[in-house]
PDB file of C-alpha atoms in Angstrom:
ATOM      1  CA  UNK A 421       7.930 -23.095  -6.509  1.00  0.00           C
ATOM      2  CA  UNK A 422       8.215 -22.336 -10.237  1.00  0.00           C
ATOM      3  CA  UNK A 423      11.829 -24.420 -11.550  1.00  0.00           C
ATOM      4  CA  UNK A 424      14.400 -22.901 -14.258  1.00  0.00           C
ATOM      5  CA  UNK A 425      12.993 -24.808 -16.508  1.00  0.00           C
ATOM      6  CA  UNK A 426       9.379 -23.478 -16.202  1.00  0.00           C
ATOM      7  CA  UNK A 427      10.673 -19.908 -16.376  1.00  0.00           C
ATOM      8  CA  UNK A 428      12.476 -20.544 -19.446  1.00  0.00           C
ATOM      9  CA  UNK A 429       9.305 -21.607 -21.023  1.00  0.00           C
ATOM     10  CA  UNK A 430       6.435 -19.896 -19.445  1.00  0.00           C
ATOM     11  CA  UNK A 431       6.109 -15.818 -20.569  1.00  0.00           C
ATOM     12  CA  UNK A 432       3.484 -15.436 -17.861  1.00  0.00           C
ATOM     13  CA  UNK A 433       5.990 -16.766 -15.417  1.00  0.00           C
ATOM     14  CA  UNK A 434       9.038 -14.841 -16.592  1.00  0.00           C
ATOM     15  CA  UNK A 435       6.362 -11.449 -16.281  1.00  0.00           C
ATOM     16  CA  UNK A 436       5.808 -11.903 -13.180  1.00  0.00           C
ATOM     17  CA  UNK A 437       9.917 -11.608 -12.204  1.00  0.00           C
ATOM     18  CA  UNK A 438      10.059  -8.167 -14.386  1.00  0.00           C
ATOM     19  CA  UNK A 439      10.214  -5.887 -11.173  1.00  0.00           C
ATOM     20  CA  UNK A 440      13.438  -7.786  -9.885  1.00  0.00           C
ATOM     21  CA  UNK A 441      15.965  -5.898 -11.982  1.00  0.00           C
ATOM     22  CA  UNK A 442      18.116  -5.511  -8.920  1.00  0.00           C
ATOM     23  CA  UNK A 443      19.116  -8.721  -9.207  1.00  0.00           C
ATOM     24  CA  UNK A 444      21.188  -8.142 -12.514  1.00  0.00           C
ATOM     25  CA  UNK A 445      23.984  -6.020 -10.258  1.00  0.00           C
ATOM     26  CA  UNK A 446      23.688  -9.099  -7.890  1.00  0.00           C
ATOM     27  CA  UNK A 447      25.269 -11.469 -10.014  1.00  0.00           C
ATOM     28  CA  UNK A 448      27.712  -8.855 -12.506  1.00  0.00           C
ATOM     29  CA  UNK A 449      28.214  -4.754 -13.139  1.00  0.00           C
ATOM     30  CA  UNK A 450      25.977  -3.901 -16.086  1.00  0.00           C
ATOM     31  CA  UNK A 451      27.669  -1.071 -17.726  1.00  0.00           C
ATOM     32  CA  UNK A 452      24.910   1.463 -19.045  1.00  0.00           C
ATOM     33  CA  UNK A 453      25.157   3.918 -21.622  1.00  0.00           C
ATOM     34  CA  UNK A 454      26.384   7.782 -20.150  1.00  0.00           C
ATOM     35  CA  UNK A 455      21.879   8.414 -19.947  1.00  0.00           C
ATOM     36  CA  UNK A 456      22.247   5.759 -17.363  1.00  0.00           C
ATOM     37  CA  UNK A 457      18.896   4.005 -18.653  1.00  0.00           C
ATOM     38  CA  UNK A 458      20.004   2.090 -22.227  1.00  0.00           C
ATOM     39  CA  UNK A 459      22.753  -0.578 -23.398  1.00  0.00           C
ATOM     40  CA  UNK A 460      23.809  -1.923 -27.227  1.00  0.00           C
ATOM     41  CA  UNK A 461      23.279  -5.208 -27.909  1.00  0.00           C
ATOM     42  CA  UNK A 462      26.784  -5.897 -27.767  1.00  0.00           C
ATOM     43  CA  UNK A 463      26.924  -4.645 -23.772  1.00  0.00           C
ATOM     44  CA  UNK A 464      24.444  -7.136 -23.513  1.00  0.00           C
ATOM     45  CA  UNK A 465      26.249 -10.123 -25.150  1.00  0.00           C
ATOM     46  CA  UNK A 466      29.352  -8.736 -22.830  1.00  0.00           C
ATOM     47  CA  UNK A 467      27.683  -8.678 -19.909  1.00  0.00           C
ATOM     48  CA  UNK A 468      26.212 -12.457 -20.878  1.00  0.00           C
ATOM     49  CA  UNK A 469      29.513 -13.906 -22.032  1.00  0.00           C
ATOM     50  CA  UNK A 470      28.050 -14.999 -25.093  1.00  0.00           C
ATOM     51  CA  UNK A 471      28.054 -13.923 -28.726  1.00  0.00           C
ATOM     52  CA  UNK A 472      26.069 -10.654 -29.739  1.00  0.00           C
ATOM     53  CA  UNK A 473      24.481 -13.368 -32.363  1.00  0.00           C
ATOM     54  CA  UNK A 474      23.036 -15.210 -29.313  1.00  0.00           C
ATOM     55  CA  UNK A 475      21.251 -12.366 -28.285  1.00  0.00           C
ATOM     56  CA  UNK A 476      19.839 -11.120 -31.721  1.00  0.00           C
ATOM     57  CA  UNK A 477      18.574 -14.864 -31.830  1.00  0.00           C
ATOM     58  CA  UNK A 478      16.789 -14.406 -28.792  1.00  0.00           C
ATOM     59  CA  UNK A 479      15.166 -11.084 -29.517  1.00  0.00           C
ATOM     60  CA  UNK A 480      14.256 -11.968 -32.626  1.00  0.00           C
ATOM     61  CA  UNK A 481      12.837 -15.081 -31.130  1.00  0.00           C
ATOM     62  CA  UNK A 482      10.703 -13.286 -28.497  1.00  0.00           C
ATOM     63  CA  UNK A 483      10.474  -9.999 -30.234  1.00  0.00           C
ATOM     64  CA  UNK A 484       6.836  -8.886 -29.210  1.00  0.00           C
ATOM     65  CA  UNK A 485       8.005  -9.789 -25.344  1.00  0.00           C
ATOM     66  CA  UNK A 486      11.210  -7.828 -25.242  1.00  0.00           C
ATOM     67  CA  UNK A 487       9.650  -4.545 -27.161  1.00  0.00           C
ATOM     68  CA  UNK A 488       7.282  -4.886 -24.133  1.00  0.00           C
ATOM     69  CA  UNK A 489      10.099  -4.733 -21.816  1.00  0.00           C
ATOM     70  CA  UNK A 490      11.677  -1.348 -23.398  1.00  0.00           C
ATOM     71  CA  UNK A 491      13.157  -2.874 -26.232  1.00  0.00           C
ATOM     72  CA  UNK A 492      13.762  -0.394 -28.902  1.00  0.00           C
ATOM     73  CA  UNK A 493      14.876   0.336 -32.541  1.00  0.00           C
ATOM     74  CA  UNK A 494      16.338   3.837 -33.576  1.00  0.00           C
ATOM     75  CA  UNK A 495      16.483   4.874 -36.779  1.00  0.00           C
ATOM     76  CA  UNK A 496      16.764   8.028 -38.422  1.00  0.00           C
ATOM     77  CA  UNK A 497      16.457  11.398 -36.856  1.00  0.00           C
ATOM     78  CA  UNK A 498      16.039   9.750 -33.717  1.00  0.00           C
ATOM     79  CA  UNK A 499      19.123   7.906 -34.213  1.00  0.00           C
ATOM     80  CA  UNK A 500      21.256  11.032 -34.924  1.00  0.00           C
ATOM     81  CA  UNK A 501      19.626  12.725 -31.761  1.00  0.00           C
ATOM     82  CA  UNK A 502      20.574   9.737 -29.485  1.00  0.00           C
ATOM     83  CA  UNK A 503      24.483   9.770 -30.785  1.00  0.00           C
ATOM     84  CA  UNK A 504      24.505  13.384 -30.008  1.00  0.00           C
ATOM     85  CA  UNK A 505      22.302  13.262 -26.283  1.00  0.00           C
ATOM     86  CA  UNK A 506      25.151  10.257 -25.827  1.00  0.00           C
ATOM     87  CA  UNK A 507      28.505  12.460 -26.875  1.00  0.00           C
ATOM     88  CA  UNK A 508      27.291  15.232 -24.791  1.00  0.00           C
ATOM     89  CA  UNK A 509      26.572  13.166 -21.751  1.00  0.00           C
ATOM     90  CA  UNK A 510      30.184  11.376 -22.530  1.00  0.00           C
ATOM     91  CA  UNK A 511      31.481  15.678 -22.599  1.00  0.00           C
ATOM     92  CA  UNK A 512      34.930  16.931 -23.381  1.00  0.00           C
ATOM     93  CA  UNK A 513      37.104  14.947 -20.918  1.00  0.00           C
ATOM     94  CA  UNK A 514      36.372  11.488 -22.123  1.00  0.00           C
ATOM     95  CA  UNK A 515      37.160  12.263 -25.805  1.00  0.00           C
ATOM     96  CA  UNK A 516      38.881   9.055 -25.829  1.00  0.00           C
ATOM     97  CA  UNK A 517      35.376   6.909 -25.114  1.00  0.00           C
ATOM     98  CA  UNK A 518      33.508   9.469 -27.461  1.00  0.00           C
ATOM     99  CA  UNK A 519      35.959   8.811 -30.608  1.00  0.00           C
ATOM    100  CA  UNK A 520      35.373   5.085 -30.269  1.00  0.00           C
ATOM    101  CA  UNK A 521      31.522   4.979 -29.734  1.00  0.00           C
ATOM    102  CA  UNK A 522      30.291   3.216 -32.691  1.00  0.00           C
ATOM    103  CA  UNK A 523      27.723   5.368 -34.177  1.00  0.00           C
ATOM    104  CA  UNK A 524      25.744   3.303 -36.126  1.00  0.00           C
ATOM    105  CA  UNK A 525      24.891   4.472 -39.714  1.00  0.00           C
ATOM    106  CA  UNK A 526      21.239   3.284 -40.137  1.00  0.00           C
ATOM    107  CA  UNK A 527      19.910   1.410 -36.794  1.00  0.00           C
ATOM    108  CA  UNK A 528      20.842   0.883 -33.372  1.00  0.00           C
ATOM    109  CA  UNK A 529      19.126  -1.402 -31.104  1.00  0.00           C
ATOM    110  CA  UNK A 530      18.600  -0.525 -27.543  1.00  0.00           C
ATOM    111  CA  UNK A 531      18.248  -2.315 -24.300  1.00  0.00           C
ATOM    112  CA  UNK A 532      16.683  -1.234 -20.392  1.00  0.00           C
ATOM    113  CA  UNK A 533      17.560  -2.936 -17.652  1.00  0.00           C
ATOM    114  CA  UNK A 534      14.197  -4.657 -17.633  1.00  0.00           C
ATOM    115  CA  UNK A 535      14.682  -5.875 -21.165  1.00  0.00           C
ATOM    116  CA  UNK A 536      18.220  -7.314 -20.191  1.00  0.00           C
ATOM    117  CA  UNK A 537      16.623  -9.149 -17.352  1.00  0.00           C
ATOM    118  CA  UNK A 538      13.921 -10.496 -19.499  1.00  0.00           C
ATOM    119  CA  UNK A 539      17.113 -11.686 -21.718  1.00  0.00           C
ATOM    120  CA  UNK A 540      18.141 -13.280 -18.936  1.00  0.00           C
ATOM    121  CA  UNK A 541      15.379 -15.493 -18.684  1.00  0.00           C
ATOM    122  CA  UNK A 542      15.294 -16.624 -22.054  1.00  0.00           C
ATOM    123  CA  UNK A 543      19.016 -17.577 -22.908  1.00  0.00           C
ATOM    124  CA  UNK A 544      19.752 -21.302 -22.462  1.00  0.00           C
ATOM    125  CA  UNK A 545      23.542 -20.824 -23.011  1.00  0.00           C
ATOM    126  CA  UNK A 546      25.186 -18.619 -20.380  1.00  0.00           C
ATOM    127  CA  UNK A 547      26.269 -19.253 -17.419  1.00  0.00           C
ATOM    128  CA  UNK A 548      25.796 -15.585 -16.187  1.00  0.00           C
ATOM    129  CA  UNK A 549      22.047 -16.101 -17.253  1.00  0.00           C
ATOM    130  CA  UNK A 550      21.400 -18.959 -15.139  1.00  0.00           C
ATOM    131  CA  UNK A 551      22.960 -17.324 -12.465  1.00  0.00           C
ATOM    132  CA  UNK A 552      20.103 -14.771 -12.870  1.00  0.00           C
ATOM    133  CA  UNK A 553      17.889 -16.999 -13.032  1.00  0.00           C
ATOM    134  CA  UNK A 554      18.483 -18.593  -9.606  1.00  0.00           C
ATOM    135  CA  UNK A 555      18.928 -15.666  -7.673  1.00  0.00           C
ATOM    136  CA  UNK A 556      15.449 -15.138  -8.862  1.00  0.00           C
ATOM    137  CA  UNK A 557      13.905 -18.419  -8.214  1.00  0.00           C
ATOM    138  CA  UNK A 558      16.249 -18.471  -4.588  1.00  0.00           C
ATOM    139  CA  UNK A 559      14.046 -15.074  -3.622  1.00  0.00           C
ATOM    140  CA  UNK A 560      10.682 -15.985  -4.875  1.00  0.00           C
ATOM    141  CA  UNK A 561      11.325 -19.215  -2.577  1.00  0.00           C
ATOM    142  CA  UNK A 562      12.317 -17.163   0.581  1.00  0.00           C
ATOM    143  CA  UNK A 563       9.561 -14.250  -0.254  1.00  0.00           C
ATOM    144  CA  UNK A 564       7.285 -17.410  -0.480  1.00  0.00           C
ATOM    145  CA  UNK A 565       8.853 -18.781   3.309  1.00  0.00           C
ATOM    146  CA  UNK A 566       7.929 -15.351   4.429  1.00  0.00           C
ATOM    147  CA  UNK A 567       4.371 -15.130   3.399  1.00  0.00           C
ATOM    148  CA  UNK A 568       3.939 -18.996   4.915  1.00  0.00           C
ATOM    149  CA  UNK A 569       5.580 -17.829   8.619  1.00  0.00           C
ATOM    150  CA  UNK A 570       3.605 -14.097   8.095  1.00  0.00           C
ATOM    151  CA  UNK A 571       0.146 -16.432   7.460  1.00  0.00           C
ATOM    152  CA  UNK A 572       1.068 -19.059  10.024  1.00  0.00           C
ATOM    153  CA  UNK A 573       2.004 -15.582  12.749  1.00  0.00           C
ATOM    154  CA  UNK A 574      -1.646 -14.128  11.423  1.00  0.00           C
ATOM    155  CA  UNK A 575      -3.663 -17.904  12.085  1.00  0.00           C
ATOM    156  CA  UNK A 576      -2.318 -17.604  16.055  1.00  0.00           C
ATOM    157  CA  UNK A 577      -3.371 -13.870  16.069  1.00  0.00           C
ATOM    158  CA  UNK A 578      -6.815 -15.045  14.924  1.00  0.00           C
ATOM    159  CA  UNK A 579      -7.117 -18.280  17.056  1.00  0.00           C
ATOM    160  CA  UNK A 580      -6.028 -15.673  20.217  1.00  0.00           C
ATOM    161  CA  UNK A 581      -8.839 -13.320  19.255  1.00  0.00           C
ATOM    162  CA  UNK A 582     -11.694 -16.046  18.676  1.00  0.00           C
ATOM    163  CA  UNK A 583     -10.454 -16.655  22.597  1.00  0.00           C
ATOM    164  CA  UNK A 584     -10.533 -13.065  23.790  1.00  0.00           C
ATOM    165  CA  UNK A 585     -14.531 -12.724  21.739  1.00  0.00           C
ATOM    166  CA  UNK A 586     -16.058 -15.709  23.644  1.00  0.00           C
ATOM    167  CA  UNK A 587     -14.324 -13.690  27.023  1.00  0.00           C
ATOM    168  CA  UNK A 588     -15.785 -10.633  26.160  1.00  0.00           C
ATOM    169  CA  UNK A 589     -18.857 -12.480  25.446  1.00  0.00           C
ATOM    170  CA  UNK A 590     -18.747 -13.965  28.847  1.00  0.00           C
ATOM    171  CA  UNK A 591     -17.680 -10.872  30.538  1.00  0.00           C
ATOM    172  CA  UNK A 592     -20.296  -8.955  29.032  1.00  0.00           C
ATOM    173  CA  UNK A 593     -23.149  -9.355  31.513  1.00  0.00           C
ATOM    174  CA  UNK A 594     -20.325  -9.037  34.362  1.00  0.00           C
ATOM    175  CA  UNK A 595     -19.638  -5.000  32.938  1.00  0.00           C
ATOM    176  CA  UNK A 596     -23.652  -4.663  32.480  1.00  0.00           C
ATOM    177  CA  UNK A 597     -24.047  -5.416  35.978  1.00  0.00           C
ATOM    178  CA  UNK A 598     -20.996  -3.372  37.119  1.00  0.00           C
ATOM    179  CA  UNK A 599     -22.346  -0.358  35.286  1.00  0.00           C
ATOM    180  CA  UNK A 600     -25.599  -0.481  36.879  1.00  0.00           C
ATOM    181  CA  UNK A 601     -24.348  -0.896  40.081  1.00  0.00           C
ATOM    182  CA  UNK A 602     -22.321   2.341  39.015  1.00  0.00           C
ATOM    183  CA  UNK A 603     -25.225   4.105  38.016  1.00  0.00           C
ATOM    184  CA  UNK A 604     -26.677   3.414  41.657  1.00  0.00           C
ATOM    185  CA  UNK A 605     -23.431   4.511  43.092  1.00  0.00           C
ATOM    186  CA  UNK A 606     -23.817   7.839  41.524  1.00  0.00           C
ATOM    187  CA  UNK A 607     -27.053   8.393  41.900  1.00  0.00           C
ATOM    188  CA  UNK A 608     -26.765   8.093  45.998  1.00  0.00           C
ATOM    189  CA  UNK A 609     -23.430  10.291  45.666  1.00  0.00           C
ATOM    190  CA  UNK A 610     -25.689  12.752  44.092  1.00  0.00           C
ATOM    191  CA  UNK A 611     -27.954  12.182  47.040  1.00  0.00           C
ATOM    192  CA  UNK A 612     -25.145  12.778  49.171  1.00  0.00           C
ATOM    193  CA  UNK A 613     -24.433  16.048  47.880  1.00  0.00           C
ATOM    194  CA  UNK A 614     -28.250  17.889  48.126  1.00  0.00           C
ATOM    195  CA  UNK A 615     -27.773  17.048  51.634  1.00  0.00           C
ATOM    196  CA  UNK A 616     -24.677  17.972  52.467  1.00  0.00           C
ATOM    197  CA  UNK A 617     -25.854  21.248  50.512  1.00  0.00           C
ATOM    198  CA  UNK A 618     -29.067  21.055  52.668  1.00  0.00           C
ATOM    199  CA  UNK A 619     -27.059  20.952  55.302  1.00  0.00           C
ATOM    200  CA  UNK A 620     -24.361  23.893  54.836  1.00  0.00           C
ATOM    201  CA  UNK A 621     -27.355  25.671  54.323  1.00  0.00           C
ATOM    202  CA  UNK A 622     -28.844  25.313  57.286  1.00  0.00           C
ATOM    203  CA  UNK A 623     -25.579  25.576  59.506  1.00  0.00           C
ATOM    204  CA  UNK A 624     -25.575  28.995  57.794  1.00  0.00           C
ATOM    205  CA  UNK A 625     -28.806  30.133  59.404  1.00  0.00           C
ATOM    206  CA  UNK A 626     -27.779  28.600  62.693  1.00  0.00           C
ATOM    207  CA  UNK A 627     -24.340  30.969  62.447  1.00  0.00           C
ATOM    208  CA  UNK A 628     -26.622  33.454  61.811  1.00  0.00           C
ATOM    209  CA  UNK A 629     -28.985  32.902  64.646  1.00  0.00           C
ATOM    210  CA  UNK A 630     -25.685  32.345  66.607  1.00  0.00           C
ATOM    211  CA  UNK A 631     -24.439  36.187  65.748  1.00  0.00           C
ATOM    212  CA  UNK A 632     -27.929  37.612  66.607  1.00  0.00           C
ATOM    213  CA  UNK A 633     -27.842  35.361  70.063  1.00  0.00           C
ATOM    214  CA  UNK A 634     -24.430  36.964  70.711  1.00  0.00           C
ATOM    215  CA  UNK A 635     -25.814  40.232  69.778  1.00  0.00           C
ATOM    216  CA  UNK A 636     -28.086  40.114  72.163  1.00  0.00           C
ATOM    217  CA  UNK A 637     -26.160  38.955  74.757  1.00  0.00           C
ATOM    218  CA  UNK A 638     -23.556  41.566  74.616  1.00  0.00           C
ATOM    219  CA  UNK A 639     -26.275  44.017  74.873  1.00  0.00           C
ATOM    220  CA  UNK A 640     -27.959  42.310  78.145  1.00  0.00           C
ATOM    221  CA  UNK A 641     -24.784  42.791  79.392  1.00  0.00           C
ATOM    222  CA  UNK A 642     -24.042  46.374  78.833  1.00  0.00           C
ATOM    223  CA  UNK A 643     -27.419  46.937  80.319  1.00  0.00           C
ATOM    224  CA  UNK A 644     -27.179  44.799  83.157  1.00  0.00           C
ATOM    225  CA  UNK A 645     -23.653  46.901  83.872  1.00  0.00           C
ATOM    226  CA  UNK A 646     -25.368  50.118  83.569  1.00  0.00           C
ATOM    227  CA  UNK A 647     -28.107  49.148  86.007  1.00  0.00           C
ATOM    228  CA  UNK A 648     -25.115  48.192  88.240  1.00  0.00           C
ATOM    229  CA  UNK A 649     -23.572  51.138  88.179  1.00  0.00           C
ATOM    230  CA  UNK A 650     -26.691  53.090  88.766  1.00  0.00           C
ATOM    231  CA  UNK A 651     -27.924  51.556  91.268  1.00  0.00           C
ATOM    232  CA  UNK A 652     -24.772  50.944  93.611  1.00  0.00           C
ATOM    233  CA  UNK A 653     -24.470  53.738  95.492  1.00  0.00           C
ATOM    234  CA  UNK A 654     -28.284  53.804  96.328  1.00  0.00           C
ATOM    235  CA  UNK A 655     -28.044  50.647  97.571  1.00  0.00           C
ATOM    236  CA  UNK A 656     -24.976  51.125  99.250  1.00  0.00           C
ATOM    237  CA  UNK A 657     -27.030  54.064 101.458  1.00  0.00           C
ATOM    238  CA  UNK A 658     -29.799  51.930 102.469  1.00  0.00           C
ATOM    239  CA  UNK A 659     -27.657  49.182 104.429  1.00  0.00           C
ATOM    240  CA  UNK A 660     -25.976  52.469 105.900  1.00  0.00           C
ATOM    241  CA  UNK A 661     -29.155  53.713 107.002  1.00  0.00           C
ATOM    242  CA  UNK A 662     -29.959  50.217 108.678  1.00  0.00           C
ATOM    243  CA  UNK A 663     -27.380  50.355 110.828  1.00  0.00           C
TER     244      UNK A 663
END
């Protein structure tokens, strides 16, 4: 875990804290500018507690690192632009606050919220500063606890799956056999079925051969009835004539 000290001294350190500008509001209110996006170097010695002096030191001291942090100089037409973009924002009801905005008459230095946290890493001599400072060290440390439990959670996960491979491994053969004894299954349920189809086929013919037997037995009887009735009463004179 990188120390204060190392973060005071090490640029590649202190750029790799730049995203972490959330933990400004952590430790005090930074008052922006009405845009919502800039502040003076003298909100930026307020907000420190120290002496706007201190922090001209410090940019001047790290100048290339804080213009690549959204450190920037107006001057000029884009100075007169940014006092009026800023008295608009401020509008009519906080005339007040617009009469005492300093409108500066050649330059005006400007600050982001990533360049005031990047001031925060490099001032020795505020309390407010060192504050920053360990809020960010305190959440690299717990981010770093985090990754250490997620890598120690993702070494079980893997240990648990090298012991479920060597059971599939094992358990192959077990399925191959299974499926082939499947394949057999289906294969004599398929079997099953032509004859059972075989067989509904030929019950059919046997109904069929049933309805023509009936058929022809209702018609033997019909005919056996009419030789009945034909030849009763001829019979029925013969025994008379015996007698």
């Amino acid at each position: 875990m990188p120390t204060e000290v190392a973060l005071l001294e090490s640029r590649a350190l202190r750029g790799e804290q730049m995203g972490r500008v959330d933990v400004l509001d952590k430790v005090k209110s930074l008052v922006m500018l009405p845009d919502g996006i800039h502040v003076r170097t003298e909100d930026v010695a307020r907000y420190f507690e120290v002496s706007t002096e201190a922090v001209k030191k410090v940019t001047q001291r790290h100048r290339a690192e804080v213009v690549e942090n959204g450190l920037i100089l107006l001057r000029g037409a884009e100075l007169q632009l940014f006092h009026r973009d800023m008295l608009s924002l401020w509008g009519r009801e906080a005339r007040e606050v617009r009469e005492s905005y300093p409108q500066a008459a050649t330059q005006l230095t400007l600050y982001t919220r990533r360049t005031v946290l990047n001031i925060a890493m490099l001032l020795r001599d505020s309390d407010i500063a060192r504050c920053v400072r360990t809020y960010l060290l305190d959440a690299e440390e717990s981010l770093r606890e985090q990754y250490a439990s997620l890598d120690q959670r993702v070494t079980r996960i893997e240990s648990c799956l090298s012991g479920v491979g060597s059971a599939l491994q094992e358990l192959g053969p077990v399925l191959v056999r299974m499926s082939e004894r499947f394949d057999s299954l289906d294969r004599k349920v398929e079997m099953t079925h032509q004859v059972l189809g075989a067989m509904s086929l030929r019950l059919t013919d046997v109904q069929q051969d049933v309805v023509r037997l009936d058929g022809r037995l209702d018609c033997f009887a019909r005919q056996l009835r009419d030789l009945r009735r034909r030849t009763g009463p001829r019979g029925q004179h013969g025994r008379n004539g015996q007698g």
